[in-house]
Coordinates of C-alpha atoms in Angstrom, one line a residue:
I1 CA -25.5 17.2 16.8
I2 CA -26.8 13.7 15.8
L3 CA -26.2 10.7 18.0
N4 CA -26.7 7.2 16.5
S5 CA -25.9 5.0 19.4
P6 CA -25.1 2.1 19.7
C7 CA -24.9 1.8 15.9
N8 CA -21.6 3.6 15.2
P9 CA -18.9 2.0 13.1
T10 CA -17.4 0.1 16.0
G11 CA -20.7 -0.8 17.6
A12 CA -19.7 0.9 20.8
V13 CA -22.3 2.0 23.3
M14 CA -21.8 5.4 24.9
D15 CA -21.5 5.6 28.7
K16 CA -23.9 7.5 30.8
E17 CA -21.4 10.2 31.7
D18 CA -20.7 10.9 28.0
I19 CA -24.4 11.0 27.2
K20 CA -25.1 13.3 30.1
G21 CA -22.1 15.5 29.2
I22 CA -23.4 16.0 25.7
A23 CA -26.9 16.8 27.0
E24 CA -25.4 19.4 29.4
L25 CA -23.4 21.0 26.6
A26 CA -26.7 21.2 24.6
E27 CA -28.2 23.1 27.6
D28 CA -25.2 25.4 28.1
Y29 CA -24.7 26.3 24.4
D30 CA -28.3 26.0 23.3
F31 CA -27.8 23.5 20.5
L32 CA -30.1 20.6 19.5
V33 CA -29.3 16.9 19.9
I34 CA -31.1 14.5 17.5
S35 CA -30.8 11.0 19.1
D36 CA -31.5 7.9 17.0
E37 CA -32.2 5.2 19.6
I38 CA -33.5 2.4 17.3
Y39 CA -31.0 -0.1 18.8
E40 CA -31.7 0.8 22.5
K41 CA -32.7 -2.7 23.4
I42 CA -30.1 -4.6 21.3
I43 CA -27.1 -4.0 23.7
Y44 CA -24.8 -6.5 25.1
G45 CA -23.7 -6.3 28.8
K46 CA -24.3 -2.6 29.1
K47 CA -27.2 -0.2 29.6
H48 CA -28.8 2.3 27.3
Y49 CA -29.0 6.0 28.3
S50 CA -30.9 8.7 26.4
P51 CA -29.8 12.3 26.3
G52 CA -33.5 13.2 26.5
A53 CA -33.4 12.2 30.2
F54 CA -31.0 15.1 30.8
S55 CA -32.0 17.9 28.5
D56 CA -35.1 19.4 26.8
N57 CA -32.8 20.2 23.8
V58 CA -33.2 16.7 22.5
I59 CA -35.3 15.1 19.8
T60 CA -35.4 11.3 20.2
L61 CA -36.1 9.1 17.3
N62 CA -37.1 5.4 17.8
G63 CA -39.3 2.7 16.4
F64 CA -40.2 -1.0 16.4
S65 CA -38.4 -2.4 13.5
K66 CA -35.3 -3.6 15.4
A67 CA -36.3 -4.6 18.9
Y68 CA -39.6 -6.1 17.9
A69 CA -38.6 -7.4 14.4
M70 CA -41.4 -5.3 12.8
T71 CA -39.1 -4.1 9.9
G72 CA -41.7 -4.0 7.1
I73 CA -44.5 -2.4 9.1
R74 CA -42.7 0.9 9.4
I75 CA -43.8 2.1 12.8
G76 CA -41.7 4.8 14.5
Y77 CA -42.0 7.7 16.8
I78 CA -40.4 11.0 17.8
N79 CA -40.2 12.3 21.4
A80 CA -39.5 16.0 21.9
S81 CA -40.4 18.9 24.1
E82 CA -43.5 20.8 23.2
R83 CA -41.7 23.7 21.7
F84 CA -40.5 21.6 18.8
N85 CA -43.8 19.8 18.1
E86 CA -45.4 22.4 15.7
E87 CA -42.3 22.5 13.5
L88 CA -42.0 18.7 13.5
L89 CA -45.7 18.4 12.5
K90 CA -45.1 20.7 9.5
I91 CA -42.6 18.2 8.2
H92 CA -44.6 15.2 9.2
Q93 CA -47.8 16.1 7.4
Y94 CA -46.0 16.3 4.0
C95 CA -44.0 13.1 4.5
T96 CA -46.5 10.7 6.0
A97 CA -50.3 10.8 6.1
C98 CA -50.4 8.4 9.0
A99 CA -49.0 5.1 10.2
N100 CA -51.2 2.2 9.2
S101 CA -53.7 1.1 11.9
I102 CA -52.7 -2.6 11.9
G103 CA -49.1 -1.6 12.5
Q104 CA -50.1 0.8 15.3
M105 CA -52.0 -2.0 17.1
G106 CA -49.1 -4.4 16.6
A107 CA -46.7 -1.8 18.1
L108 CA -49.0 -1.3 21.1
E109 CA -49.2 -5.1 21.7
A110 CA -45.4 -5.2 21.4
L111 CA -45.0 -2.6 24.1
R112 CA -47.6 -4.1 26.5
G113 CA -46.8 -7.7 26.0
P114 CA -44.0 -9.8 27.6
Q115 CA -40.5 -8.8 26.7
D116 CA -39.0 -12.4 26.8
S117 CA -38.8 -12.5 23.0
V118 CA -36.7 -9.3 22.9
N119 CA -34.3 -10.7 25.6
N120 CA -34.0 -14.0 23.8
M121 CA -33.3 -12.3 20.5
V122 CA -30.5 -10.1 22.0
K123 CA -28.9 -13.3 23.5
E124 CA -29.0 -14.9 20.1
F125 CA -27.4 -11.9 18.5
E126 CA -24.7 -12.0 21.1
K127 CA -23.9 -15.6 20.2
R128 CA -23.7 -14.6 16.5
R129 CA -21.6 -11.6 17.3
N130 CA -19.1 -13.7 19.2
L131 CA -18.9 -16.2 16.3
I132 CA -18.3 -13.7 13.6
V133 CA -15.8 -11.7 15.5
K134 CA -13.9 -14.8 16.6
R135 CA -13.8 -16.2 13.0
L136 CA -12.7 -12.8 11.5
K137 CA -9.9 -12.5 14.1
E138 CA -8.8 -16.1 13.3
M139 CA -8.4 -15.0 9.7
G140 CA -6.1 -12.2 10.8
Y141 CA -8.5 -9.3 10.6
T142 CA -8.7 -6.5 13.2
C143 CA -12.3 -6.3 14.4
S144 CA -13.8 -4.6 17.4
K145 CA -16.4 -6.5 19.3
P146 CA -19.7 -4.5 19.0
E147 CA -21.5 -3.6 22.2
G148 CA -24.8 -3.2 20.4
A149 CA -26.8 -3.5 17.1
F150 CA -25.9 -6.4 14.8
Y151 CA -23.1 -5.3 12.5
V152 CA -19.3 -5.7 12.6
Y153 CA -16.8 -3.4 10.9
P154 CA -13.5 -5.4 10.3
E155 CA -10.6 -3.5 9.1
I156 CA -9.8 -4.4 5.5
E157 CA -6.9 -3.0 3.4
N158 CA -8.8 -3.1 0.1
P159 CA -12.5 -3.0 1.0
L160 CA -13.9 -2.8 -2.6
E161 CA -11.8 -5.8 -3.7
F162 CA -12.8 -7.7 -0.7
V163 CA -16.5 -6.9 -1.2
S164 CA -16.3 -7.9 -4.9
K165 CA -14.6 -11.2 -4.2
A166 CA -16.9 -12.1 -1.3
A167 CA -20.0 -11.4 -3.5
E168 CA -18.7 -13.7 -6.2
A169 CA -18.3 -16.4 -3.6
G170 CA -21.8 -15.9 -2.3
V171 CA -21.3 -13.7 0.8
I172 CA -22.7 -10.1 0.7
T173 CA -20.8 -7.4 2.5
V174 CA -20.6 -3.6 1.9
P175 CA -17.8 -1.0 2.0
G176 CA -17.5 0.9 5.2
L177 CA -17.0 4.4 3.7
P178 CA -20.7 5.2 3.1
F179 CA -21.1 5.0 6.9
G180 CA -18.6 7.8 7.6
A181 CA -15.0 8.7 6.8
N182 CA -13.7 6.4 9.6
G183 CA -15.1 3.5 7.6
E184 CA -12.7 4.0 4.7
K185 CA -10.6 0.9 5.4
H186 CA -13.4 -1.2 6.7
I187 CA -16.3 -3.3 5.5
R188 CA -19.7 -3.7 7.1
M189 CA -21.1 -7.1 7.8
S190 CA -24.5 -7.9 9.3
Y191 CA -25.0 -10.8 11.6
A192 CA -28.8 -10.6 11.5
N193 CA -28.9 -14.1 10.0
S194 CA -28.9 -17.6 11.4
Y195 CA -25.9 -18.9 13.4
E196 CA -25.5 -21.7 10.8
N197 CA -25.5 -19.3 7.9
I198 CA -22.9 -17.0 9.5
A199 CA -20.7 -20.0 10.2
K200 CA -21.1 -21.1 6.5
A201 CA -20.3 -17.5 5.3
M202 CA -17.1 -17.5 7.4
D203 CA -16.0 -20.8 5.9
I204 CA -16.5 -19.3 2.5
L205 CA -14.6 -16.2 3.3
E206 CA -11.8 -18.2 4.8
E207 CA -11.4 -20.1 1.5
V208 CA -11.5 -16.8 -0.5

């Protein structure tokens, strides 16, 4: 089973009881959980829980691109029990020679340094989230308020038509279907942009 929390189509963050329940099932039925936790620090008003805290049948994936805005440096990591390491290394050695040394030092400083910038970034994302959800609802669209990450998935009757018209007007969105079958009648919009640009984009979409 693959968990990608909190970045699912609604931006919902799984509760501790659900995470623990999945981990316990992995123990009882001996299956593997791959947990992508790249958005663990970008959560609004809730707390992140990892299934790796409750089971050894978990491979945790994480990195520095989201929480520390190190997108282009491509530093990530895997955490797993020792019995998986040899097999993981077989894959790793044919995919990546090594992470660059400058990026590794930057990642180390990000972990050791003050976390104020991360907290400030999450607060800013929350402001942007509130703006984009409010404006979409005022336009009459159904849109869940994400609990994490920085995407919204408003429900759209004709997603491809919407995406095309929005692009012509200068606002880039993408259809929701590539992110899973439940995204068929949705589009994906990122609010990893300035508050001012999001407000401008909403003005444009309202006119369209």
